[in-house]
N, CA, C and O atoms as a Tinker XYZ file with bonds, in Angstrom:
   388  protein
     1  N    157.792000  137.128000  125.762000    73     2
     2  CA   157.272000  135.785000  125.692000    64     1     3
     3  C    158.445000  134.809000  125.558000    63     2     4     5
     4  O    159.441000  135.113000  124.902000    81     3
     5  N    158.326000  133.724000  126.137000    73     3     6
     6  CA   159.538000  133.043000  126.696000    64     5     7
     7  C    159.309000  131.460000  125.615000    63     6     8     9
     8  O    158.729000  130.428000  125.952000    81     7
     9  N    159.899000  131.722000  124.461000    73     7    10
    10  CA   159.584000  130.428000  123.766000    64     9    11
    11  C    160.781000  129.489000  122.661000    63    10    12    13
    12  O    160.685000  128.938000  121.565000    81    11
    13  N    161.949000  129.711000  123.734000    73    11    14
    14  CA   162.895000  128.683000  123.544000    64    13    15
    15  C    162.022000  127.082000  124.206000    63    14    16    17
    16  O    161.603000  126.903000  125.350000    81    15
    17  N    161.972000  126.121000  123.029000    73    15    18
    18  CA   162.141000  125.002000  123.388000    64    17    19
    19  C    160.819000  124.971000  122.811000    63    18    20    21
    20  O    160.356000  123.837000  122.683000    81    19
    21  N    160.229000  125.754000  122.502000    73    19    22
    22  CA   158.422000  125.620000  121.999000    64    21    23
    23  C    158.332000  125.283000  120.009000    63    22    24    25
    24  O    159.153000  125.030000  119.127000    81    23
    25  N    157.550000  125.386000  120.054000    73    23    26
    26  CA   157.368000  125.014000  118.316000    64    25    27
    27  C    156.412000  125.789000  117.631000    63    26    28    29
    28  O    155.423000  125.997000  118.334000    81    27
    29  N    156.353000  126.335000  116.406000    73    27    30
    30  CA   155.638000  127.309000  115.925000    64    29    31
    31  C    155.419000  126.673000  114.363000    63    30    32    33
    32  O    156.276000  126.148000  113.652000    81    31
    33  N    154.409000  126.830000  114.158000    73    31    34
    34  CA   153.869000  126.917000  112.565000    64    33    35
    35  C    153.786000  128.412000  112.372000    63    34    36    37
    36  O    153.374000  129.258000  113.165000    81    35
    37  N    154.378000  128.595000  110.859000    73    35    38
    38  CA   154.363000  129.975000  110.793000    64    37    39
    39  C    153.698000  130.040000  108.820000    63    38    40    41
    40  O    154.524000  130.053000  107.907000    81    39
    41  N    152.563000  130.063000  108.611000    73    39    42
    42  CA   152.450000  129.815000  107.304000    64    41    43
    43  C    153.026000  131.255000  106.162000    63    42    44    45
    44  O    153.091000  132.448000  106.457000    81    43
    45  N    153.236000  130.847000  105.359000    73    43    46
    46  CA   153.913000  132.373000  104.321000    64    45    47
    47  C    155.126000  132.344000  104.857000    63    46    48    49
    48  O    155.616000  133.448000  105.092000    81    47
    49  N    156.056000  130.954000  105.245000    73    47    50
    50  CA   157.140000  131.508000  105.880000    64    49    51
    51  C    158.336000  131.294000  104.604000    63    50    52    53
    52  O    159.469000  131.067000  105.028000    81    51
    53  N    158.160000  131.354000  102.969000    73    51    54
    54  CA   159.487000  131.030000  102.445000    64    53    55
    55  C    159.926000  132.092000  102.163000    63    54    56    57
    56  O    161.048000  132.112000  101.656000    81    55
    57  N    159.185000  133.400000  102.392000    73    55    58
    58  CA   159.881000  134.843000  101.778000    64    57    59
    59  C    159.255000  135.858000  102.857000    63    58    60    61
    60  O    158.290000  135.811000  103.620000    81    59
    61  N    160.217000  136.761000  102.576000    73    59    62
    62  CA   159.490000  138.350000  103.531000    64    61    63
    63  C    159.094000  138.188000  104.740000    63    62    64    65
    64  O    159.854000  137.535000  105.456000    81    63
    65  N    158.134000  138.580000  105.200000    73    63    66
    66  CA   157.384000  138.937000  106.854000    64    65    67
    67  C    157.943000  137.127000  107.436000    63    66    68    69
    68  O    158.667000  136.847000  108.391000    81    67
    69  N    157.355000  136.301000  106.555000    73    67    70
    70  CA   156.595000  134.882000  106.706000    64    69    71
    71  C    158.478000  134.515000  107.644000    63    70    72    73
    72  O    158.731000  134.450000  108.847000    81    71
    73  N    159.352000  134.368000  106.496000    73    71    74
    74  CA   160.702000  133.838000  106.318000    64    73    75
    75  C    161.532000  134.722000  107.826000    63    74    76    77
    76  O    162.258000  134.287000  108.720000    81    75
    77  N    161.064000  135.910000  107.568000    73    75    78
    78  CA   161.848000  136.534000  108.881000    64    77    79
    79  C    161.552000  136.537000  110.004000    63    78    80    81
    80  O    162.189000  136.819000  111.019000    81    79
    81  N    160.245000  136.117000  109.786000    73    79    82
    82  CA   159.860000  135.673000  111.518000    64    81    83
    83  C    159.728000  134.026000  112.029000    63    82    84    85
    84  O    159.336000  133.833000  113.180000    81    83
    85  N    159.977000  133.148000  111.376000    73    83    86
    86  CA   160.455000  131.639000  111.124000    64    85    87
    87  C    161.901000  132.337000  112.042000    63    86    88    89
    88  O    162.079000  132.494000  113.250000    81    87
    89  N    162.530000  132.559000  111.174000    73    87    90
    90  CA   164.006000  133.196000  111.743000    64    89    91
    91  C    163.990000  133.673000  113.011000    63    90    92    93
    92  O    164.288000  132.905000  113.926000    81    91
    93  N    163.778000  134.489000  113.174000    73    91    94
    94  CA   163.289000  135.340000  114.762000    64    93    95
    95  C    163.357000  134.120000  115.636000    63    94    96    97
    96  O    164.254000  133.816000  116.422000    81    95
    97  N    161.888000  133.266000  115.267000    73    95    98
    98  CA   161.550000  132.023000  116.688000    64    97    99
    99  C    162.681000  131.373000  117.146000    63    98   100   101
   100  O    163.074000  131.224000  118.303000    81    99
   101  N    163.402000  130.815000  115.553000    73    99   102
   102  CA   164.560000  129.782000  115.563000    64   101   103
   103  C    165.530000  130.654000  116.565000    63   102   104   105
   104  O    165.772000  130.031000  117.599000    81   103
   105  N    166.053000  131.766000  116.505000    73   103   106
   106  CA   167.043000  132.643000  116.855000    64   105   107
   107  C    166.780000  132.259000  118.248000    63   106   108   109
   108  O    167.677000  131.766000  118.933000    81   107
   109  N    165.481000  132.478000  118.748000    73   107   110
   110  CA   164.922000  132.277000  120.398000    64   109   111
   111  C    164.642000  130.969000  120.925000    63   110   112   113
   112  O    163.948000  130.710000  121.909000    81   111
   113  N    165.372000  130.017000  120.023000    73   111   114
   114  CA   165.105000  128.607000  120.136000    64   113   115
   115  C    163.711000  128.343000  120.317000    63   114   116   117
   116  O    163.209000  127.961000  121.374000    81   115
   117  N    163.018000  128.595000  119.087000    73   115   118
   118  CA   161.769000  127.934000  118.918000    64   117   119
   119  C    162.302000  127.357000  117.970000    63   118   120   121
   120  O    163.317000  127.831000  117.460000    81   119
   121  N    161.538000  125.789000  117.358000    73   119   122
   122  CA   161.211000  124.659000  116.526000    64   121   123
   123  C    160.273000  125.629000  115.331000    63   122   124   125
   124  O    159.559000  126.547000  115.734000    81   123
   125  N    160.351000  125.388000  114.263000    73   123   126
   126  CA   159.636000  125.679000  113.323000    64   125   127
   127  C    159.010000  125.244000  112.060000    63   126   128   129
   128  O    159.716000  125.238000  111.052000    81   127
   129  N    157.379000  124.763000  111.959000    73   127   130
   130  CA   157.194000  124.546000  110.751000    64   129   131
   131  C    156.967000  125.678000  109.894000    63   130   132   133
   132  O    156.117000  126.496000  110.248000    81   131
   133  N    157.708000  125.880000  108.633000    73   131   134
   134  CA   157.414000  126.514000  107.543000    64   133   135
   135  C    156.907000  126.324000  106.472000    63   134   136   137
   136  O    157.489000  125.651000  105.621000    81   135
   137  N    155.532000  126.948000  106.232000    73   135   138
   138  CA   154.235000  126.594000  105.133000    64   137   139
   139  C    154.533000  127.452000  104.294000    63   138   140   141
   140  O    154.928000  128.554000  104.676000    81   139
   141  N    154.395000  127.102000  102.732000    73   139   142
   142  CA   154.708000  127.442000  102.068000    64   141   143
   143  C    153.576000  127.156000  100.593000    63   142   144   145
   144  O    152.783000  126.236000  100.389000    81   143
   145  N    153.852000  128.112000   99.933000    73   143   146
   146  CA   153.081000  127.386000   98.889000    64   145   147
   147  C    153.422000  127.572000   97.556000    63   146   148   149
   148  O    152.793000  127.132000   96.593000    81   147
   149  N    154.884000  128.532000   97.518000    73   147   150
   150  CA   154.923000  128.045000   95.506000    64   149   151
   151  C    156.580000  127.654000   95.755000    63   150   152   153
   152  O    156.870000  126.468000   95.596000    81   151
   153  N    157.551000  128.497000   96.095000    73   151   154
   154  CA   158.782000  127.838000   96.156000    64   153   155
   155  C    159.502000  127.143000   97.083000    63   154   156   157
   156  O    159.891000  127.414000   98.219000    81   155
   157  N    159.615000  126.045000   96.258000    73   155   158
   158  CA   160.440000  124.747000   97.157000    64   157   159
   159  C    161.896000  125.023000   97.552000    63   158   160   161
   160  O    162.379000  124.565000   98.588000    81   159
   161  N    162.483000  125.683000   96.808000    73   159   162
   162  CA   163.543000  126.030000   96.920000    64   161   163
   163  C    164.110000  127.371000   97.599000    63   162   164   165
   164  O    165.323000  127.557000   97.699000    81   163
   165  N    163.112000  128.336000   98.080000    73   163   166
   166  CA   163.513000  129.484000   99.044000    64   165   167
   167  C    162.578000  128.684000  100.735000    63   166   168   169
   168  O    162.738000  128.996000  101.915000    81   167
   169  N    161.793000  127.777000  100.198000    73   167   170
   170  CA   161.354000  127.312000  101.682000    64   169   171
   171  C    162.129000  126.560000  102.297000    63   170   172   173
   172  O    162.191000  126.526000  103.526000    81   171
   173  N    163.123000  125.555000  101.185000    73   171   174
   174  CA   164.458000  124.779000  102.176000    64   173   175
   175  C    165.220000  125.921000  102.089000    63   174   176   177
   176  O    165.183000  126.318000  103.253000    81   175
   177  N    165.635000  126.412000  101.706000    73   175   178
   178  CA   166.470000  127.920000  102.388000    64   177   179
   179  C    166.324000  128.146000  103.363000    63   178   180   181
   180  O    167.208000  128.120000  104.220000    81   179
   181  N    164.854000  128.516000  103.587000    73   179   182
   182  CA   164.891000  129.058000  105.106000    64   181   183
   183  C    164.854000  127.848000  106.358000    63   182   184   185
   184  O    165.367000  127.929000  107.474000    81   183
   185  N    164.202000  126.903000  105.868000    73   183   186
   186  CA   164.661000  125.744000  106.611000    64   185   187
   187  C    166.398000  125.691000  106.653000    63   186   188   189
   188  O    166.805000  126.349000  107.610000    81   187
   189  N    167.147000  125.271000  106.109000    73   187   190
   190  CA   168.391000  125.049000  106.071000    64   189   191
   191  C    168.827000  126.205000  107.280000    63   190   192   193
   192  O    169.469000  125.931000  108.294000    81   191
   193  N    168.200000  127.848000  106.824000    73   191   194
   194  CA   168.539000  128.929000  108.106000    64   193   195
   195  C    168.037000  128.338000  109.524000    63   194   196   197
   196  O    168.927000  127.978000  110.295000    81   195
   197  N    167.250000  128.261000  109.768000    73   195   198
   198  CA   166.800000  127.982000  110.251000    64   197   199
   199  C    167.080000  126.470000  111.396000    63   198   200   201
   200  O    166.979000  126.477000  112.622000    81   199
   201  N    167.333000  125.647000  110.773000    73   199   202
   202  CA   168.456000  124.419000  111.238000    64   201   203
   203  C    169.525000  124.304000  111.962000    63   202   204   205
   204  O    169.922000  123.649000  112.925000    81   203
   205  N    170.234000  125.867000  110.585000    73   203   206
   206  CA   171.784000  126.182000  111.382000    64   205   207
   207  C    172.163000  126.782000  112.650000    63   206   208   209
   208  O    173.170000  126.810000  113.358000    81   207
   209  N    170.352000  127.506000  112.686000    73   207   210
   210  CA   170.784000  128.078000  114.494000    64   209   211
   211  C    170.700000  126.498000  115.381000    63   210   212   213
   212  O    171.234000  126.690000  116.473000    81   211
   213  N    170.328000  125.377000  115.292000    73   211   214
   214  CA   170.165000  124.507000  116.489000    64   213   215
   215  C    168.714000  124.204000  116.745000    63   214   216   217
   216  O    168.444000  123.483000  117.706000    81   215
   217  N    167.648000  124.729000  115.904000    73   215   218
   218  CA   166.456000  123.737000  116.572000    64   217   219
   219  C    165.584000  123.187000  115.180000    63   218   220   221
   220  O    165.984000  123.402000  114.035000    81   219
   221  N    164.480000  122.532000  115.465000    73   219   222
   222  CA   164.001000  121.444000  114.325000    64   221   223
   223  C    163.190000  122.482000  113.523000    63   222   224   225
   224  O    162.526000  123.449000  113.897000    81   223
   225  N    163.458000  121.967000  112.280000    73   223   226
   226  CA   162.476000  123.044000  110.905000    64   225   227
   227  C    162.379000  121.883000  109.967000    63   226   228   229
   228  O    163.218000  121.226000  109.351000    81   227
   229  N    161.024000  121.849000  110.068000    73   227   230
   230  CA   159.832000  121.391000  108.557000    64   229   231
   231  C    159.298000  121.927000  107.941000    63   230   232   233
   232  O    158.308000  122.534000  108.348000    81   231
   233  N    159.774000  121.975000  106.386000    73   231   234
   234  CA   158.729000  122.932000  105.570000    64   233   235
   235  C    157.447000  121.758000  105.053000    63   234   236   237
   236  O    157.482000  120.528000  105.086000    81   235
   237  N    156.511000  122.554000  104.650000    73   235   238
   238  CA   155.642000  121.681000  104.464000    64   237   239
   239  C    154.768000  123.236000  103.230000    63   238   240   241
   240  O    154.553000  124.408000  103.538000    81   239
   241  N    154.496000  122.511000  101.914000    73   239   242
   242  CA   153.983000  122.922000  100.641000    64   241   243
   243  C    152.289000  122.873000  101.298000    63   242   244   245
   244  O    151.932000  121.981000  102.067000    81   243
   245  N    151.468000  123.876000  100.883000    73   243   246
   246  CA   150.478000  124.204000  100.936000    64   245   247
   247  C    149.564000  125.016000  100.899000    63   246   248   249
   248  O    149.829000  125.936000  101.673000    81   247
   249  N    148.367000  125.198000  100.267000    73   247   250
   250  CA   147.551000  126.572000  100.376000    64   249   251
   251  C    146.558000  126.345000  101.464000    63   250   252   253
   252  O    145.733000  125.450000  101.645000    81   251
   253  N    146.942000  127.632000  102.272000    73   251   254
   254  CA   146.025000  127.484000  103.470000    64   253   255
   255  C    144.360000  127.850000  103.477000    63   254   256   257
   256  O    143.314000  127.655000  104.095000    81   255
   257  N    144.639000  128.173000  102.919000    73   255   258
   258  CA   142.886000  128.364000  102.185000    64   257   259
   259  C    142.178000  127.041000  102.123000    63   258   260   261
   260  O    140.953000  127.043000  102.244000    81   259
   261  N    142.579000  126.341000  102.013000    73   259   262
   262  CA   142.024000  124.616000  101.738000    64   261   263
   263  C    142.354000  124.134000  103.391000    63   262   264   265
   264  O    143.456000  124.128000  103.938000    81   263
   265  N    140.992000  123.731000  103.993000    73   263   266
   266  CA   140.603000  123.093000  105.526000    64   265   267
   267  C    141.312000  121.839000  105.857000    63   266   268   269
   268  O    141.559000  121.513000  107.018000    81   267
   269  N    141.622000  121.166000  104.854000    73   267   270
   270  CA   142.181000  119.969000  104.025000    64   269   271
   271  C    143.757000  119.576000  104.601000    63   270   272   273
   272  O    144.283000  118.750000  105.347000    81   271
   273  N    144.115000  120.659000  103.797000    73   271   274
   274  CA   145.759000  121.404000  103.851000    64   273   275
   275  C    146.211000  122.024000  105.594000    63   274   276   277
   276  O    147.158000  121.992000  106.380000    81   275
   277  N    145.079000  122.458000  105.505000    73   275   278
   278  CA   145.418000  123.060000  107.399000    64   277   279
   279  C    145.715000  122.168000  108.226000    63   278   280   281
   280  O    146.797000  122.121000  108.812000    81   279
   281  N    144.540000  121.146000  108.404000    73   279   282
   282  CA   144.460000  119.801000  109.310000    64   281   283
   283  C    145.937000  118.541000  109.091000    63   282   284   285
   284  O    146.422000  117.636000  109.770000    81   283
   285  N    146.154000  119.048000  107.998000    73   283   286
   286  CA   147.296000  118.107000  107.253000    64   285   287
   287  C    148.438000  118.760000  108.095000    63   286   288   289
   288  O    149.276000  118.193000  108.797000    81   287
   289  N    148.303000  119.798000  107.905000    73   287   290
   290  CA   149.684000  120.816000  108.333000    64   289   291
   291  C    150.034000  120.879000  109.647000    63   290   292   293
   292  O    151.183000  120.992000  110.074000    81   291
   293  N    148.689000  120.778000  110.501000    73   291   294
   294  CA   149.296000  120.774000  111.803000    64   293   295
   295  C    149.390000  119.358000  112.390000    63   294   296   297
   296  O    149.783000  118.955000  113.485000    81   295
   297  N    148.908000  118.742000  111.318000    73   295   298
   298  CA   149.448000  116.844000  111.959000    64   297   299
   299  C    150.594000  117.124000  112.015000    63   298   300   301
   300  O    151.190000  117.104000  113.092000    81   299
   301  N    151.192000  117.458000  110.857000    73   299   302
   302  CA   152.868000  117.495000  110.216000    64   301   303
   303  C    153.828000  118.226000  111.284000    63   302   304   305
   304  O    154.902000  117.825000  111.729000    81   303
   305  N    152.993000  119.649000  111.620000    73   303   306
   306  CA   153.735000  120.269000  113.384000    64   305   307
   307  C    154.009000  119.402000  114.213000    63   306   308   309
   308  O    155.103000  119.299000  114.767000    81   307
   309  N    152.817000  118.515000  114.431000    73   307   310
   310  CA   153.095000  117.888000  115.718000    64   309   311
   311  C    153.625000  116.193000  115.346000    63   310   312   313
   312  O    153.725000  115.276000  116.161000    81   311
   313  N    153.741000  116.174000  114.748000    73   311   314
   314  CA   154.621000  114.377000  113.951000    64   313   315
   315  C    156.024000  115.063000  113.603000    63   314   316   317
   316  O    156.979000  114.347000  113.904000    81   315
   317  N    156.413000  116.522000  112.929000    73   315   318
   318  CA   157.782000  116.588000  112.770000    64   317   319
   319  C    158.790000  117.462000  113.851000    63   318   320   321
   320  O    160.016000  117.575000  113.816000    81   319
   321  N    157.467000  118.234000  115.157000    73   319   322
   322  CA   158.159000  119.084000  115.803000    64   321   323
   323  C    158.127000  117.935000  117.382000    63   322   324   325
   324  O    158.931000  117.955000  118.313000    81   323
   325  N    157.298000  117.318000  117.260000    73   323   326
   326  CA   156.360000  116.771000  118.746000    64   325   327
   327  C    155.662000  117.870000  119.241000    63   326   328   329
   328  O    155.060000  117.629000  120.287000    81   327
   329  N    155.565000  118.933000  118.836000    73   327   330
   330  CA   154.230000  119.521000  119.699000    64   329   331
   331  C    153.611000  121.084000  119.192000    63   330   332   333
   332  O    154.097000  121.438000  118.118000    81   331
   333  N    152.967000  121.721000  119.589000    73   331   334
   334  CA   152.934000  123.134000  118.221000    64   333   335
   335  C    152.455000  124.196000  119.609000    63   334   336   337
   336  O    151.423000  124.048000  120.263000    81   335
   337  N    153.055000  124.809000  119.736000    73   335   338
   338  CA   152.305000  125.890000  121.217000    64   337   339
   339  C    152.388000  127.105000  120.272000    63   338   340   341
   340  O    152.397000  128.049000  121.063000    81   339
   341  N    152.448000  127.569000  119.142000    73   339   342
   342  CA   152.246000  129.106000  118.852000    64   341   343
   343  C    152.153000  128.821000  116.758000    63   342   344   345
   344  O    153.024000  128.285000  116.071000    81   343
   345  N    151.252000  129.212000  116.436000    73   343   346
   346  CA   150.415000  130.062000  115.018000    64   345   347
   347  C    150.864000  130.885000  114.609000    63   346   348   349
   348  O    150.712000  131.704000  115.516000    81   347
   349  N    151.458000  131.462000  113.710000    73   347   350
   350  CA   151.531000  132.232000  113.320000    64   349   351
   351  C    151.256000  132.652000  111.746000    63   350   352   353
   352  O    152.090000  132.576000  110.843000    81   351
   353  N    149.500000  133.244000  111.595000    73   351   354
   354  CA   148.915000  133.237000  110.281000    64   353   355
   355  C    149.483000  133.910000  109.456000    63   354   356   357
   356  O    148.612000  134.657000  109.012000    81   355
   357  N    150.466000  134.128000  108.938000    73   355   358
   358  CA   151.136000  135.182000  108.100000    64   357   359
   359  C    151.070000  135.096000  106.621000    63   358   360   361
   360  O    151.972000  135.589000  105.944000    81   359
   361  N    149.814000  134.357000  105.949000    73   359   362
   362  CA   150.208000  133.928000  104.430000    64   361   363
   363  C    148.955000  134.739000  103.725000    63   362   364   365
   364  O    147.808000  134.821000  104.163000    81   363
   365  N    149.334000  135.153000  102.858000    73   363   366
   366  CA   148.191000  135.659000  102.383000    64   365   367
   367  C    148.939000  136.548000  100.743000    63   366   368   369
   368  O    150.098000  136.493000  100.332000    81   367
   369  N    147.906000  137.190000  100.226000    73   367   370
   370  CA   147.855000  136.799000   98.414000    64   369   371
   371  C    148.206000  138.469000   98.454000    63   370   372   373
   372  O    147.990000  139.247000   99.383000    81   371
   373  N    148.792000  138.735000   97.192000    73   371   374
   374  CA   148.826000  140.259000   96.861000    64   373   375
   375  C    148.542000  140.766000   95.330000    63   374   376   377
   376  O    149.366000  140.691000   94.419000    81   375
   377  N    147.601000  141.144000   95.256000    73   375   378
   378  CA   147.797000  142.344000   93.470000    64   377   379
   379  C    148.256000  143.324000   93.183000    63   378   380   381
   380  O    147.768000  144.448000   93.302000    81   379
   381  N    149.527000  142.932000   92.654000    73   379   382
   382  CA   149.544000  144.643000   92.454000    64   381   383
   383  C    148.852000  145.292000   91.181000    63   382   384   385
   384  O    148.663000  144.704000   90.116000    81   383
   385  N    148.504000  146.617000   91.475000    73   383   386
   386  CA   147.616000  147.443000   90.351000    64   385   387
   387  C    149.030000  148.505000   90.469000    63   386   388
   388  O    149.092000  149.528000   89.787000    81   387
């Protein structure tokens, strides 16, 4: 899939799966928003990574669970990237037992 120059929301992107595949797009010159929802400070991380390869990264704080937060989020794709061609749902909760 050919997506230098495209833009991606990738939610769960400040750590693990979320953060390394933010990375990946950027690497292939995709644009990236990164959703996030507890640390501010590993989500400009990966923004900052993300930057340093050469294309645009917005993090943006939020729980995607809220319809609210979603609609908000992809205004924010397309007002901070100009445009959003690829999703990527990656956020989601864990317990450990």
């Amino acid at each position: 899939m050919e997506i230098q120059g495209k833009a991606a929301v990738v939610t769960g992107a400040s750590r693990g799966v979320g953060a390394a595949t933010a990375l990946a797009f950027a690497k292939r010159g995709c644009s990236v928003l990164i959703n996030y929802a507890q640390s501010d400070a590993a989500a400009a991380q990966v923004r900052d990574q993300v930057t340093a390869l050469g294309v645009k990264a917005v993090i943006f704080k939020g729980d995607v669970a809220n319809d609210q937060v979603c609609r908000a989020m992809m205004q924010a794709a397309v007002d901070g990237l100009g445009r959003l061609d690829v999703l990527i749902c990656n956020a989601g909760t864990t317990s450990f037992i």
